mmCIF file of C-alpha atoms and ligand atoms in Angstrom:
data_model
loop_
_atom_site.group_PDB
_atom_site.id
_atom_site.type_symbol
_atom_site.label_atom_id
_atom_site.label_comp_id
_atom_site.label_asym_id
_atom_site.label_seq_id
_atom_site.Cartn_x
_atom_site.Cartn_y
_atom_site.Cartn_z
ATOM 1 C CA UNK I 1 0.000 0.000 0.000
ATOM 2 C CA UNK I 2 1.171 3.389 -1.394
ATOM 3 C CA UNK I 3 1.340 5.955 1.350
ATOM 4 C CA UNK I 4 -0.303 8.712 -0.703
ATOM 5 C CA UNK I 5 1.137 12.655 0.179
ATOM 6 C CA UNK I 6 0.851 14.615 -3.078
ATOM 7 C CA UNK I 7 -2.628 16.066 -1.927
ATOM 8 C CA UNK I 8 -1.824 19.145 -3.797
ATOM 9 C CA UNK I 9 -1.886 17.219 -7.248
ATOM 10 C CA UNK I 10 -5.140 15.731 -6.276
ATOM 11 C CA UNK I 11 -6.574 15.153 -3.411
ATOM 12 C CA UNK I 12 -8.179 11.783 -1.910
ATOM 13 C CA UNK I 13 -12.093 11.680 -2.713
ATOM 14 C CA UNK I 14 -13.931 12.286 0.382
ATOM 15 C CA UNK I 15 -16.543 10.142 1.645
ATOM 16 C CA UNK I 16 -19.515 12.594 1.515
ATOM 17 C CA UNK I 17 -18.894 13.916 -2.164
ATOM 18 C CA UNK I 18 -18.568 10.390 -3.391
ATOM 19 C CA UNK I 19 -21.700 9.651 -1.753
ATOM 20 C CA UNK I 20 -23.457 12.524 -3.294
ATOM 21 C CA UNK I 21 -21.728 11.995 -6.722
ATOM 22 C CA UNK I 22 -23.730 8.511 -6.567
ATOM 23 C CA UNK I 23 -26.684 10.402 -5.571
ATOM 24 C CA UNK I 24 -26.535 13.064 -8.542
ATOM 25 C CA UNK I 25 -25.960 10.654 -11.178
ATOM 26 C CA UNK I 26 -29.392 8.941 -10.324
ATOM 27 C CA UNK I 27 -30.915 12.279 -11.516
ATOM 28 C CA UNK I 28 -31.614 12.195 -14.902
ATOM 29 C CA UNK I 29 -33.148 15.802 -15.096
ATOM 30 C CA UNK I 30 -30.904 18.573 -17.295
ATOM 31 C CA UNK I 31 -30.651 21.402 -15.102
ATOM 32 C CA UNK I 32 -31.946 24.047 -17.672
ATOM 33 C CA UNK I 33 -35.694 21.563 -17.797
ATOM 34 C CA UNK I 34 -38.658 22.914 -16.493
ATOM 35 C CA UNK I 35 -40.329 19.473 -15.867
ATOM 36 C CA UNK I 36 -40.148 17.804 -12.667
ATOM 37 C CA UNK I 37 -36.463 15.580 -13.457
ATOM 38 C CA UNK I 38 -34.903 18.982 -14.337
ATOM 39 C CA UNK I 39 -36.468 20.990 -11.058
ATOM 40 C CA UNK I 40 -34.945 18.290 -8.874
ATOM 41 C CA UNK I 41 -31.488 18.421 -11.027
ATOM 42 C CA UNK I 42 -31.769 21.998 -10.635
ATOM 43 C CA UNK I 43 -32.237 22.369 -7.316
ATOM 44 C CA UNK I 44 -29.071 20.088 -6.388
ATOM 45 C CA UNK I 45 -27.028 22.253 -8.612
ATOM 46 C CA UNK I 46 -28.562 25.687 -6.845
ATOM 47 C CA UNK I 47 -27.917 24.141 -3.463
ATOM 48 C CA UNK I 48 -24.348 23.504 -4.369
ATOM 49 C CA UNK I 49 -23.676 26.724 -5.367
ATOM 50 C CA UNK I 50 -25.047 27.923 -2.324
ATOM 51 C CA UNK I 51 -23.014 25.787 0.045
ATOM 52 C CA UNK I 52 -19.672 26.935 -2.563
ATOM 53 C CA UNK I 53 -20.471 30.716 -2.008
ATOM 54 C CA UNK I 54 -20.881 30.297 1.834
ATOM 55 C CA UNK I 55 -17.968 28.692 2.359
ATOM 56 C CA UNK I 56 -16.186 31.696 0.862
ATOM 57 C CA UNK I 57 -18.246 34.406 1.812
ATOM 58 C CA UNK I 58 -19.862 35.638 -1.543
ATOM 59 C CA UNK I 59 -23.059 35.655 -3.199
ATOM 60 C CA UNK I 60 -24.553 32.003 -4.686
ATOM 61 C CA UNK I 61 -25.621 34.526 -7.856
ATOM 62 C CA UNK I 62 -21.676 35.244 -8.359
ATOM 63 C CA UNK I 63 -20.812 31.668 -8.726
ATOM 64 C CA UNK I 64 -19.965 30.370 -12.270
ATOM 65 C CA UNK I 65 -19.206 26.708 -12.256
ATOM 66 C CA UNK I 66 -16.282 25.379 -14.795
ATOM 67 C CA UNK I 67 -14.180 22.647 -15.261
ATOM 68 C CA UNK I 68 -11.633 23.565 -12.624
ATOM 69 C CA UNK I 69 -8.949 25.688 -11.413
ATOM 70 C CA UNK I 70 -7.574 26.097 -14.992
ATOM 71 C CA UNK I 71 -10.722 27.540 -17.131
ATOM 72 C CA UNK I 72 -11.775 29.143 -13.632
ATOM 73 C CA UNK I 73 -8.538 31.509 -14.338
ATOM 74 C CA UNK I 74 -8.466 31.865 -17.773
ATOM 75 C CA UNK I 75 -11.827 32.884 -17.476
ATOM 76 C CA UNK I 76 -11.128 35.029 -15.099
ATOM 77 C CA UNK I 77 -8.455 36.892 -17.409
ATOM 78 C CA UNK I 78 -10.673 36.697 -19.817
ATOM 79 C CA UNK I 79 -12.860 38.290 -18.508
ATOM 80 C CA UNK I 80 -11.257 41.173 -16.186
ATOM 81 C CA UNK I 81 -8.250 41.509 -17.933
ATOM 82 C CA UNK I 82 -10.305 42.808 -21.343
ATOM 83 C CA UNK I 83 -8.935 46.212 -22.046
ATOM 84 C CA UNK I 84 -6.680 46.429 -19.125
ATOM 85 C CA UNK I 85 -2.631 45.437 -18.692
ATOM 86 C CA UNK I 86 -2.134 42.425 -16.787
ATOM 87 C CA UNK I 87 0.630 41.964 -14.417
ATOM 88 C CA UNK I 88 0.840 38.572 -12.530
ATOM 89 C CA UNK I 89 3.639 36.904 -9.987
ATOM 90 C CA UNK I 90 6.492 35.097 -11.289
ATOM 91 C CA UNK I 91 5.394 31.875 -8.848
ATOM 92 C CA UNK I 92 1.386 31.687 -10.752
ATOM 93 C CA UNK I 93 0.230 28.668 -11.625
ATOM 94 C CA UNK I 94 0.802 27.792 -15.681
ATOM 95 C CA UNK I 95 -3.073 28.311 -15.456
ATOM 96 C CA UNK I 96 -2.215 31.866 -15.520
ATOM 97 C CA UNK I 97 0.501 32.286 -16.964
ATOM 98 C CA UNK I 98 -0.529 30.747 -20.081
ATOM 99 C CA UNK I 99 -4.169 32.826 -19.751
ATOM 100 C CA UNK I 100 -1.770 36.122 -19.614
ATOM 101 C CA UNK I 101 0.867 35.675 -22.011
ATOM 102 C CA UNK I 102 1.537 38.919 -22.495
ATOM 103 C CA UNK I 103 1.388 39.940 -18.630
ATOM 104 C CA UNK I 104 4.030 41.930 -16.817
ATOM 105 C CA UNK I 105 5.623 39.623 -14.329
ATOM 106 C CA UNK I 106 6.003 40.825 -10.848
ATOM 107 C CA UNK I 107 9.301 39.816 -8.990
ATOM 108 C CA UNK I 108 8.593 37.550 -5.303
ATOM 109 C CA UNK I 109 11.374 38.168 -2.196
ATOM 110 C CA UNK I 110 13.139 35.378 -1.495
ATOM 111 C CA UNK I 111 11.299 34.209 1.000
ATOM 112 C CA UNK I 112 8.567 33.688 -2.048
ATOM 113 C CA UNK I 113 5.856 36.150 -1.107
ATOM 114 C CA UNK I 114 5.096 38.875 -3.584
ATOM 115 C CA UNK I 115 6.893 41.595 -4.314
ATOM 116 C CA UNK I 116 4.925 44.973 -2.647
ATOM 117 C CA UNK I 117 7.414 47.428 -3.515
ATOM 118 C CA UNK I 118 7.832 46.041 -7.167
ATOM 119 C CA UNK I 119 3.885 45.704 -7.147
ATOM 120 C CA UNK I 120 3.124 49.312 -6.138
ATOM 121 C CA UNK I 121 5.929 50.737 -9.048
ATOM 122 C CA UNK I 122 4.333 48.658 -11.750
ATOM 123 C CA UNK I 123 0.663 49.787 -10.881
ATOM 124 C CA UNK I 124 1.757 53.687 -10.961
ATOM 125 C CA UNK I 125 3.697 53.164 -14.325
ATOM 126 C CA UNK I 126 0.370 52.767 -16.598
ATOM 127 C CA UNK I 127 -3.061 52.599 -17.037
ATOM 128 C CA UNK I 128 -5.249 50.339 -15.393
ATOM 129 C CA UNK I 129 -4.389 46.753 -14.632
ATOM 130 C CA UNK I 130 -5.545 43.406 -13.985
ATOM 131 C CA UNK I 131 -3.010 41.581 -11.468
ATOM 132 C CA UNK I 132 -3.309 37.848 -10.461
ATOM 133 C CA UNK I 133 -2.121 36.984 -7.183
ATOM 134 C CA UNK I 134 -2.243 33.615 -5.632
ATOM 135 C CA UNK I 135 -3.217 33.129 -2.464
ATOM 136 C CA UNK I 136 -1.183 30.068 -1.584
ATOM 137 C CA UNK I 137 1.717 28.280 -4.153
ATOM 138 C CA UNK I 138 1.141 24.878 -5.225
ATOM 139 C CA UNK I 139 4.248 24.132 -5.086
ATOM 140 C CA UNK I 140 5.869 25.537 -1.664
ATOM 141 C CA UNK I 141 2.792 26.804 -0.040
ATOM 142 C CA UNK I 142 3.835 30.635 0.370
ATOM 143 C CA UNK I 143 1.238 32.314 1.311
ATOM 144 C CA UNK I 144 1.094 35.550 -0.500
ATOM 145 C CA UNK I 145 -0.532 38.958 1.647
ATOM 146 C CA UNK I 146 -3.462 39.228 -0.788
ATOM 147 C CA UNK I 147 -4.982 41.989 2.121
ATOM 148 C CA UNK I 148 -1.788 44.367 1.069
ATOM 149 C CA UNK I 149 -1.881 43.420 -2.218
ATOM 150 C CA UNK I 150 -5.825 43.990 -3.141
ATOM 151 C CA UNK I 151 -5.090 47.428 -0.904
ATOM 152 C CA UNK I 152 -2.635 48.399 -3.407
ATOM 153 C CA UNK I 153 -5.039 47.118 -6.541
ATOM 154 C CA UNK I 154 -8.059 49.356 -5.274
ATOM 155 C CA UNK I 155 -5.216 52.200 -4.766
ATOM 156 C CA UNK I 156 -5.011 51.734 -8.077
ATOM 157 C CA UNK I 157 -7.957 51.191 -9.963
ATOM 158 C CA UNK I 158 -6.661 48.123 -10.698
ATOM 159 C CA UNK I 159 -8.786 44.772 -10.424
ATOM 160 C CA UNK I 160 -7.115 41.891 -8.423
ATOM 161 C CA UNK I 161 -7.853 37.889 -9.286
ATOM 162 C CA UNK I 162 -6.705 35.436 -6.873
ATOM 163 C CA UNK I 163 -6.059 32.049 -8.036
ATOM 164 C CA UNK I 164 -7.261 30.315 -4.372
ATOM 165 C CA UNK I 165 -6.883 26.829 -5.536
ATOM 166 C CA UNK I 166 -4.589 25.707 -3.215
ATOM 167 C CA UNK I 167 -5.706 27.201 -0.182
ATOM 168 C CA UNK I 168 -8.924 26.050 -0.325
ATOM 169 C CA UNK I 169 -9.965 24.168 3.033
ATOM 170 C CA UNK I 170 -6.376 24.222 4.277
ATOM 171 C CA UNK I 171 -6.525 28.190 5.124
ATOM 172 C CA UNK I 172 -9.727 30.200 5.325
ATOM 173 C CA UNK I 173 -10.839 31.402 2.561
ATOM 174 C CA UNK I 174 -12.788 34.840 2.915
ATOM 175 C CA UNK I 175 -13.596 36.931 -0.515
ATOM 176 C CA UNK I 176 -14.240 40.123 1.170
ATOM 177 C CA UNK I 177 -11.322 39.716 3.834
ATOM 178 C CA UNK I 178 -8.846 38.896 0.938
ATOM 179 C CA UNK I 179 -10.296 41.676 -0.820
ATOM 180 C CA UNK I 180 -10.117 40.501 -4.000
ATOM 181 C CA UNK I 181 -12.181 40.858 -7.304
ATOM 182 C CA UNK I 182 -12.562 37.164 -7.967
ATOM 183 C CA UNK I 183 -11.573 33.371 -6.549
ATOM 184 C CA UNK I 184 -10.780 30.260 -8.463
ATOM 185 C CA UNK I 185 -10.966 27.368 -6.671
ATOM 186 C CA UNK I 186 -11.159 23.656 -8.153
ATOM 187 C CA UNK I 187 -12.950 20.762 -6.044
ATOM 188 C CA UNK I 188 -10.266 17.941 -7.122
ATOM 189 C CA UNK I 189 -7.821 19.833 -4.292
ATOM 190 C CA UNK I 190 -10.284 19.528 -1.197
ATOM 191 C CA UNK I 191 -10.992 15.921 -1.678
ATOM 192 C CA UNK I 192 -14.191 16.621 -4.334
ATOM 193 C CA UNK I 193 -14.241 15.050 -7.977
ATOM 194 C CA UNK I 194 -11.913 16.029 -10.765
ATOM 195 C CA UNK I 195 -13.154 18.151 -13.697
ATOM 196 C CA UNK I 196 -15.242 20.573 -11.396
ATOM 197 C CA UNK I 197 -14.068 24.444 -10.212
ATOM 198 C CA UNK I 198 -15.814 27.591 -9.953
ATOM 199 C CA UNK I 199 -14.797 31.246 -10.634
ATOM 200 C CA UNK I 200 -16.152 33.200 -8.348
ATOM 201 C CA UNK I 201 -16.630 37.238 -8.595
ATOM 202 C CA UNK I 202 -17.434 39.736 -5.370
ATOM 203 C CA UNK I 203 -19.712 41.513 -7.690
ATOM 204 C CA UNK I 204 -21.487 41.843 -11.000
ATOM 205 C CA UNK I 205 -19.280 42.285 -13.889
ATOM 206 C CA UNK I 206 -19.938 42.190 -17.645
ATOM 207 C CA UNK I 207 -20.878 38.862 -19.075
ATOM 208 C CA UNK I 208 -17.814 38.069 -20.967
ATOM 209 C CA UNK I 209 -17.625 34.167 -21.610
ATOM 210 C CA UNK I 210 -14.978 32.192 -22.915
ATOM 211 C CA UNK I 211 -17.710 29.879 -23.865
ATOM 212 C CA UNK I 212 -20.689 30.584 -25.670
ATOM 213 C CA UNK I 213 -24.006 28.050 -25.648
ATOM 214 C CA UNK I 214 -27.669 27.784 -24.132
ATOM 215 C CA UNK I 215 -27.261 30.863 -21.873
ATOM 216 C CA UNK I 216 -25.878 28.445 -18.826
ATOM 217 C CA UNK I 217 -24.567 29.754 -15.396
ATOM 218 C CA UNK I 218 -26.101 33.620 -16.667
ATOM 219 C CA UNK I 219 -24.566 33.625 -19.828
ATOM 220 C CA UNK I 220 -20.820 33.334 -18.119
ATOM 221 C CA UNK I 221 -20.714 29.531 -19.452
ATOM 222 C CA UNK I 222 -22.485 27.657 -22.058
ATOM 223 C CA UNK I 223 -22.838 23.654 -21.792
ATOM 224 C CA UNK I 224 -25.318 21.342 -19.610
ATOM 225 C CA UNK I 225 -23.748 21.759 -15.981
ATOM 226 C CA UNK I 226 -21.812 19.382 -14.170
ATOM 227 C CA UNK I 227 -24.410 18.445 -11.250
ATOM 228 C CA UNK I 228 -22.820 15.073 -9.947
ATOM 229 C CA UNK I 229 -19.313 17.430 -10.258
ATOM 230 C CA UNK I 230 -20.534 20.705 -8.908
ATOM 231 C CA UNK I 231 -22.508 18.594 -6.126
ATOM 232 C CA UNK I 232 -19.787 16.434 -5.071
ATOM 233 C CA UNK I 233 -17.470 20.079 -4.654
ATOM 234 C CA UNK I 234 -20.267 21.081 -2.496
ATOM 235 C CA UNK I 235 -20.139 17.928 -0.401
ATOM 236 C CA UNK I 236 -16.155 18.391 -0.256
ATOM 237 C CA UNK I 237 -16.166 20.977 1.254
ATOM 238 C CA UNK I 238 -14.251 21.118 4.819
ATOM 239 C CA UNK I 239 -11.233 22.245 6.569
ATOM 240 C CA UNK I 240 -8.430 19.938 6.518
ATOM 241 C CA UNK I 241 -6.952 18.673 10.359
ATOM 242 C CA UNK I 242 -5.516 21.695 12.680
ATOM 243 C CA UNK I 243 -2.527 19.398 13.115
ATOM 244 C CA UNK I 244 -1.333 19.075 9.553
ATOM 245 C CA UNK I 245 1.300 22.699 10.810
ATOM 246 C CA UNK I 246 3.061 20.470 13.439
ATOM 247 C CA UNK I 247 3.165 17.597 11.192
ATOM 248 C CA UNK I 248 4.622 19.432 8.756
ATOM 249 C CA UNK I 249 7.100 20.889 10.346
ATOM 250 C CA UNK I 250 7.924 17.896 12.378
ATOM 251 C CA UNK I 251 9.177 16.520 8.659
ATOM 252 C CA UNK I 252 10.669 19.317 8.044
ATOM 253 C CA UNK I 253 12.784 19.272 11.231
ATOM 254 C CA UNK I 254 14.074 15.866 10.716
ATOM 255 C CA UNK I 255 14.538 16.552 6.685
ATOM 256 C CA UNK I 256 16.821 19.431 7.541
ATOM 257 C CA UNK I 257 19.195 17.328 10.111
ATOM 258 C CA UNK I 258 19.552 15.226 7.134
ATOM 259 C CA UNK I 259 21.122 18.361 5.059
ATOM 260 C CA UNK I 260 17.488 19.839 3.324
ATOM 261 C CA UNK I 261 16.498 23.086 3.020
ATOM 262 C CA UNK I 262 12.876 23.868 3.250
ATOM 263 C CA UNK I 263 12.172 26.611 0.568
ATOM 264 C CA UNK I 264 9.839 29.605 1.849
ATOM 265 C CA UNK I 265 10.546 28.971 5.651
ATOM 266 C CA UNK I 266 10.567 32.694 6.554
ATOM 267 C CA UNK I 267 6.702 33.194 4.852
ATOM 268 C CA UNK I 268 3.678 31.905 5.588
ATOM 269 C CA UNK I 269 2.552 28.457 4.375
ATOM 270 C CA UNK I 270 -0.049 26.191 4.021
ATOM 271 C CA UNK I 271 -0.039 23.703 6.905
ATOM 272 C CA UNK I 272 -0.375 20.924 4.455
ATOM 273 C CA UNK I 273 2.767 22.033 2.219
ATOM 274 C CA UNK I 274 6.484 21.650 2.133
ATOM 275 C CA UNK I 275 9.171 21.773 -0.762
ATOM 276 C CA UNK I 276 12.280 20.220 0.292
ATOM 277 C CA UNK I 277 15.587 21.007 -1.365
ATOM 278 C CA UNK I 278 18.386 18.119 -0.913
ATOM 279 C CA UNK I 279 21.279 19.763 -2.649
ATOM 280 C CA UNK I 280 23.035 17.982 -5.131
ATOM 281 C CA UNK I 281 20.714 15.026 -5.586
ATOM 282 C CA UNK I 282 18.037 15.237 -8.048
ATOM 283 C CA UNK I 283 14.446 14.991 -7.300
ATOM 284 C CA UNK I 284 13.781 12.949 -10.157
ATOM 285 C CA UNK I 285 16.011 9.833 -8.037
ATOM 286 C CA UNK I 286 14.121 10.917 -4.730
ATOM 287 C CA UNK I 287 10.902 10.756 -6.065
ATOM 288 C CA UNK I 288 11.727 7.021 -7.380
ATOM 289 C CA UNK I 289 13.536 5.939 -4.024
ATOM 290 C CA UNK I 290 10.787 7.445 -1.771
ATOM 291 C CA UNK I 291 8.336 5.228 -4.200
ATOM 292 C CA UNK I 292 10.086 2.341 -3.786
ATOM 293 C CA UNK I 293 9.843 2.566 0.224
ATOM 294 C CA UNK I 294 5.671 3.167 -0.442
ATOM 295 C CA UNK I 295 5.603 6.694 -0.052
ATOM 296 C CA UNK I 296 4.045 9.174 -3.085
ATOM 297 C CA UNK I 297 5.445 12.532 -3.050
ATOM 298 C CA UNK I 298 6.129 15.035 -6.619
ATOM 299 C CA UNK I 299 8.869 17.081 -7.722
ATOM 300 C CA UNK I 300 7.560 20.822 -7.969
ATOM 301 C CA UNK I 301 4.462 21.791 -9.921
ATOM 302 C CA UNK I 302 4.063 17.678 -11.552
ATOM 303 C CA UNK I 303 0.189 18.132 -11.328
ATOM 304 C CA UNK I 304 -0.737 17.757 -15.026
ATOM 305 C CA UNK I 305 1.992 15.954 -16.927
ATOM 306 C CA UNK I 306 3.339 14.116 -14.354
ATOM 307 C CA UNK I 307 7.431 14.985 -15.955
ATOM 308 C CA UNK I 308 9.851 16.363 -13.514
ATOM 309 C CA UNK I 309 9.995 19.919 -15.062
ATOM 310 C CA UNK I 310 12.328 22.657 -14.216
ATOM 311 C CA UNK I 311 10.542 24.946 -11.398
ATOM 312 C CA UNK I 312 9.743 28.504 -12.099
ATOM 313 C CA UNK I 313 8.772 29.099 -8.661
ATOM 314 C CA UNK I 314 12.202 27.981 -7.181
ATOM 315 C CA UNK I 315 13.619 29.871 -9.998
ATOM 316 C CA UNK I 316 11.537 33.308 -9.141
ATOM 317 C CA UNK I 317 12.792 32.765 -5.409
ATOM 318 C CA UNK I 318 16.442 32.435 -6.189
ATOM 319 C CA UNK I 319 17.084 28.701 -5.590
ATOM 320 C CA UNK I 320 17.907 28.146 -9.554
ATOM 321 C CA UNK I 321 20.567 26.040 -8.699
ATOM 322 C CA UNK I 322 18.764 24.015 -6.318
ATOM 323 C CA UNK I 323 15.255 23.972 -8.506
ATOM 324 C CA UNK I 324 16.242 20.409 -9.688
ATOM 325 C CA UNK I 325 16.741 19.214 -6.210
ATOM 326 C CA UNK I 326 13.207 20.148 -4.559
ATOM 327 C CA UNK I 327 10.368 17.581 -3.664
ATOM 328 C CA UNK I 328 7.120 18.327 -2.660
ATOM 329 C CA UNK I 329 5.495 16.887 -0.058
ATOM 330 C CA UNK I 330 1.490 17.548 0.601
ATOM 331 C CA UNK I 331 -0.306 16.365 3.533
ATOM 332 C CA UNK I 332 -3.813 15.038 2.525
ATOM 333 C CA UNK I 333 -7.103 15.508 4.752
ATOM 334 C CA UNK I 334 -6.765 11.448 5.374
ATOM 335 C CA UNK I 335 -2.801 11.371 6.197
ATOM 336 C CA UNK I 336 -2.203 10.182 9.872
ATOM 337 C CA UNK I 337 0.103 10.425 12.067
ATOM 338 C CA UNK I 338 1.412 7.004 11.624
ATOM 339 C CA UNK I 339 2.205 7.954 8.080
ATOM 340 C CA UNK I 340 4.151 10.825 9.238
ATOM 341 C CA UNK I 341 6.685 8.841 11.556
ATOM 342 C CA UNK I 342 6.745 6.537 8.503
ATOM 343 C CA UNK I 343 7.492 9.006 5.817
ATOM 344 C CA UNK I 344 10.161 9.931 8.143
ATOM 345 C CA UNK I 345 11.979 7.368 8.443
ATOM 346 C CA UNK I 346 11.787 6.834 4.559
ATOM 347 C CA UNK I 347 13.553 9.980 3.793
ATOM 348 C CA UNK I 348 16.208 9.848 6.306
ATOM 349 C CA UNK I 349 16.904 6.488 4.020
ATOM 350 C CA UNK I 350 16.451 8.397 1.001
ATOM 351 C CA UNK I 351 18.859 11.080 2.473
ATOM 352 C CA UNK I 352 21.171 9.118 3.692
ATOM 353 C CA UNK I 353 21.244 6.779 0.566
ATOM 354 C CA UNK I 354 21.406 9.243 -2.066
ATOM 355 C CA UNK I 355 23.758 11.883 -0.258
ATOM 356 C CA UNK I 356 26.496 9.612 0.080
ATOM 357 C CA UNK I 357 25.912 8.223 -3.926
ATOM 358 C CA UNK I 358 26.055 11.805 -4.866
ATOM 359 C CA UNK I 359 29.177 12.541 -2.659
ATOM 360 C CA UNK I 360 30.980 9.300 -3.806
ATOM 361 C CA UNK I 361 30.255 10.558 -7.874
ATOM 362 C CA UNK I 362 31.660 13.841 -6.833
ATOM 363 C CA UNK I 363 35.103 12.310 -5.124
ATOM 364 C CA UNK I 364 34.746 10.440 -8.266
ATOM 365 C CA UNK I 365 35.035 12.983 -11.010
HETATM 366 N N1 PLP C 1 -4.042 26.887 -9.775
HETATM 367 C C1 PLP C 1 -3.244 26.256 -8.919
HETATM 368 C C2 PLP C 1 -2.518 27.056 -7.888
HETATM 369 C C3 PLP C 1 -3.090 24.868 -8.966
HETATM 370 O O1 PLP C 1 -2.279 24.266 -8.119
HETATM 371 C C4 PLP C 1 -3.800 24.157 -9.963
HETATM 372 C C5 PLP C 1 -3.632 22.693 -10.100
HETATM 373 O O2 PLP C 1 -2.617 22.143 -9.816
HETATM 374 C C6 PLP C 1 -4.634 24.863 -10.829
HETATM 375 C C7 PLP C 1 -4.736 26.224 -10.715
HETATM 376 C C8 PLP C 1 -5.427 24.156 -11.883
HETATM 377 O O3 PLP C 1 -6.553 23.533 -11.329
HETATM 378 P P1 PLP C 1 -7.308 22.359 -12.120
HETATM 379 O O4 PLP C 1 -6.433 21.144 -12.031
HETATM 380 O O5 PLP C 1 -8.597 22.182 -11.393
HETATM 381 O O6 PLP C 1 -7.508 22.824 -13.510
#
């Protein structure tokens, strides 16, 4: 059995959504019917969207379902970003940055939280701008101080989108305490289905789809809704265990007596999250030894193509040198304690293993 700790590539269905998921798919209504079949489809979907806004603090009106974090954010761009520059952190998501090609990018401190000072100079240079912020990195867990940030957007007149993916039910998740313009958030990161997210806006803004159809979700997104997806989000939806912080950082601890560095230490992070750096050995040959002791971890931002890929974020921080030596390791809502004290013990193994192959090469050459 596969100790399973990549939570932030997907995270492990929970109980209740798959329960409701069964439920949903027994309806064979289409939301948009007027008969009886498509009122009870309809209301499921309604209620979902009123649990989704609650849990954030917005209005079940401003929800738009999609088909995740991805579309949520290009939407979003889409959308907000339509006559206005767009500036976005060097540490977004590729959901962003390949929604904003043409997007200013705003420098992080090393510590990987956004850039204020760099933030504030680019918003007085031009005209007004659409930034994207996230709230919490996929692959480190730096929490970036949306608050400061949306201050300096509204300073501005400049809209703020916060890709909130990640921080979904491991932080709280507030849309008028962040501040911000809009929220994507994706249900296949709390423990909800795959293929289900949701843009959501703190106000009305012009209907500008990226999808056109039968007038869906107020003209925002055409096609038949996702019910079993957007129900089973719904169901999803919780806070993960308070002790996933000490956990954390009781790996961390041990990881760094074996010679790691954890990146983003100074900032604020997700209580689920850590990226450990083991100079001089690649990820690639941790990820494979750490499988072969039962343990799933990824190498930076591995969500979607599953390839060790060079990381932008470790990049953006400083760590270039170290990018190819940085594991991610993400506490799911079902990860015990027991698993912790194991994982442990695997990477000390790892470490121990691989630091003296890599040291050995080096004497070597
Ligand atoms: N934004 C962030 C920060 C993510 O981590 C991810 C997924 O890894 C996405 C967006 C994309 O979400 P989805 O997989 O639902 O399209």
């Amino acid at each position: 059995m596969t100790t399973y700790l990549d939570a932030n590539a997907s995270e492990t269905i929970r109980p209740k959504a798959r329960a409701t998921i069964e439920a949903a798919w027994r309806l064979p209504g289409n939301p948009a019917s007027v008969h009886g079949p498509g009122r009870a489809a309809r209301a499921m979907l309604e209620e979902a969207r009123v649990r989704i806004a609650g849990f954030v603090g917005a209005q079940p009106k401003h929800v738009v379902f999609t088909s995740g974090g991805t579309e949520a954010d290009a939407m979003a761009i889409h959308a907000l970003g339509y006559n206005r520059r767009q500036l976005i952190g060097a540490t977004e998501h590729d959901a962003v940055r390949s929604a904003a090609r043409e997007a200013g990018i705003l420098p992080v401190l090393p510590d990987g939280t956004l850039d204020l000072a760099a933030l504030e100079a680019a918003l007085a240079e031009g005209p007004p701008a659409l930034v994207c912020a996230m709230l919490a990195n996929n692959e480190t867990g730096v929490i970036h101080p949306i608050p400061a940030i949306a201050a300096l957007c509204r300073a501005h007149g400049a809209l703020l989108h916060v890709d909130a993916v990640q921080a979904l039910g491991r932080i709280p998740v507030d849309l008028a305490a962040l501040g911000a313009d809009s929220l994507a958030i994706s249900a296949h990161k709390i423990g909800g289905p795959k293929g289900i997210g949701a843009l959501i806006f703190a106000r009305d803004f012009p209907t500008r789809p990226l999808i056109g159809g039968g007038g869906q979700e107020k003209n925002w997104r055409g096609g038949t809704q996702n019910l079993p997806g957007a129900a089973g989000f719904a169901a999803a939806l919780a806070m993960n265990p308070p002790e996933h912080a000490v956990w954390r950082d009781e790996i961390a601890a041990a990881a760094q007596e074996c010679g790691a560095i954890a990146a983003g230490l100074d900032a604020p992070r997700l209580p689920n999250t850590l990226c450990l750096i083991l100079p001089g050995v690649r990820a690639d040959l941790q990820l494979i030894s750490l499988d072969l002791a039962g343990y799933a971890v990824s190498a930076g931002a591995a969500c979607s193509s599953g390839k060790v890929a060079k990381s932008h974020v470790l990049e953006a921080m400083g760590l270039a040198a170290q990018a190819g030596n940085a594991i991610r390791v993400s506490l799911s809502w079902a990860t015990t304690h027991e698993e912790i004290t194991g994982f442990i013990a695997a990477y000390r193994d790892m470490a121990t293993k691989l630091l003296r192959q890599a040291h050995l090469r080096k004497a070597a050459s």
